[in-house]
Tab-separated table of C-alpha atoms in Angstrom:
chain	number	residue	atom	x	y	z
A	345	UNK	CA	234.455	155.933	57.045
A	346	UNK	CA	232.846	155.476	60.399
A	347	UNK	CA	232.367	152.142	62.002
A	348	UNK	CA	230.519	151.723	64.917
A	349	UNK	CA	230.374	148.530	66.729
A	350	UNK	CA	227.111	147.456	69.117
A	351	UNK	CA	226.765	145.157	71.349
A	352	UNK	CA	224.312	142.418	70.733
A	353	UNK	CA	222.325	139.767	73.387
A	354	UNK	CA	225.522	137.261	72.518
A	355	UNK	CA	228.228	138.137	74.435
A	356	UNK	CA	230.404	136.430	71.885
A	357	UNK	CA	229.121	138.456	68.756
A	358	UNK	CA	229.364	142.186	67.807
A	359	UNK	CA	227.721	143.812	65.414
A	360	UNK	CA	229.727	146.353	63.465
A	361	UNK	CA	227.350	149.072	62.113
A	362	UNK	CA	228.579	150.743	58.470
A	363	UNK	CA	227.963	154.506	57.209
A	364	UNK	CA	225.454	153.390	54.636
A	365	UNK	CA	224.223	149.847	52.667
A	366	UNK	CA	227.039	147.891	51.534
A	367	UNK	CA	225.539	144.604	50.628
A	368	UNK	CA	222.661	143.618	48.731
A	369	UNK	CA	221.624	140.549	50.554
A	370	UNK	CA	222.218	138.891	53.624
A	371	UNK	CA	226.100	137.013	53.126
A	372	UNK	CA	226.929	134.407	56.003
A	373	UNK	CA	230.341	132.416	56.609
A	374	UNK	CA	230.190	130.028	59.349
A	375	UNK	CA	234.177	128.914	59.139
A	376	UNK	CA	237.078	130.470	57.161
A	377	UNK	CA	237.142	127.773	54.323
A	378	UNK	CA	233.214	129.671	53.383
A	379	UNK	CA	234.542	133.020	53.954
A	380	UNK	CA	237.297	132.139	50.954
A	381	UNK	CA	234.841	133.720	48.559
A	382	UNK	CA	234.731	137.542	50.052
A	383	UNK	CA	237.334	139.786	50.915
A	384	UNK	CA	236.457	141.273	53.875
A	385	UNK	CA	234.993	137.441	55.178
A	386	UNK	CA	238.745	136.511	54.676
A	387	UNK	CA	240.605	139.318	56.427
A	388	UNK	CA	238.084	138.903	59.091
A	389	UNK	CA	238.649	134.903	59.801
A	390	UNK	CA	242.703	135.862	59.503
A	391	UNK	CA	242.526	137.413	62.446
A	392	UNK	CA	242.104	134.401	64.763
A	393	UNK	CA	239.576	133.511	67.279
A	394	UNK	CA	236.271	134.601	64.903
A	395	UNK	CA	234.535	131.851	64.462
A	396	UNK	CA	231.327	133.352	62.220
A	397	UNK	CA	230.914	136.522	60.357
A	398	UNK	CA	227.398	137.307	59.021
A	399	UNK	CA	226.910	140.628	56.573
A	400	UNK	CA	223.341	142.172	55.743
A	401	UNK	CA	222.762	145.909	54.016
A	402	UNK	CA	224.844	147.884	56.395
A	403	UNK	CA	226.311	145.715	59.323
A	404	UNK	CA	228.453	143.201	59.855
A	405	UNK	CA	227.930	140.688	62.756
A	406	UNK	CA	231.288	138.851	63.635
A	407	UNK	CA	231.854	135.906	66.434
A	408	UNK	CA	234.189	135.670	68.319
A	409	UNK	CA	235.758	132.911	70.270
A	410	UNK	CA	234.569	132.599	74.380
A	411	UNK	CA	238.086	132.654	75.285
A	412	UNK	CA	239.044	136.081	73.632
A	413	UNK	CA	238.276	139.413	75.305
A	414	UNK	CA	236.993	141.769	72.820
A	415	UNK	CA	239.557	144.107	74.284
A	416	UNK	CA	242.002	142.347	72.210
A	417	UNK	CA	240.381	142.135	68.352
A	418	UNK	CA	237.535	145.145	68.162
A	419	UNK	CA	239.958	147.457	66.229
A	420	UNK	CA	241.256	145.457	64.245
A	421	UNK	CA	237.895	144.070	63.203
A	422	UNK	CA	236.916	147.774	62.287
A	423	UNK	CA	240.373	148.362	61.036
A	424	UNK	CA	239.554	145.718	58.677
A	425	UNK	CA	235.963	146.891	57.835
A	426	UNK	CA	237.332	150.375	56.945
A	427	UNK	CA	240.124	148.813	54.618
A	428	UNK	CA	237.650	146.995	52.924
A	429	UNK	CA	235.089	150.048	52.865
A	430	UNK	CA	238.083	152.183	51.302
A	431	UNK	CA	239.096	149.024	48.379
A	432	UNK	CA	234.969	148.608	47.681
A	433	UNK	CA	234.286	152.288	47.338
């Protein structure tokens, strides 16, 4: 499945665009012990430096810590995505 990320006016936050609606209503986890209740929330906060993930219908909009290039986490935030994508399907 195709993930696309997008910039966004933040330059600490991405939004990661999905193939087609995924969730129902808007899901938001401002620190890992929140994201404990959704899958992809959780592999998403294991990474390190995110500090917020927020879902809605068919993106995902993660933040990132100011002292982490995006260089060094953008695949494996979409990585993630599609393993989750695969599991949900």
């Amino acid at each position: 499945m195709d993930v696309v990320s997008q910039q966004t006016p933040n330059p600490n936050a991405l939004k990661f665009i999905l193939p087609q609606k995924i969730f129902e209503k808007p899901l938001s986890f401002p620190n890992q012990e929140a994201a404990q209740v959704h899958p992809l929330a959780v592999a998403l906060f294991q990474l390190g430096s995110i500090y917020n993930v927020f879902m809605v219908q068919d993106f995902v909009t993660v933040n990132k810590l100011p002292d982490v290039e995006w260089s060094e986490i953008e695949e494996h935030i979409v990585e993630a995505i599609r393993q989750y994508l695969q599991v949900d399907s």
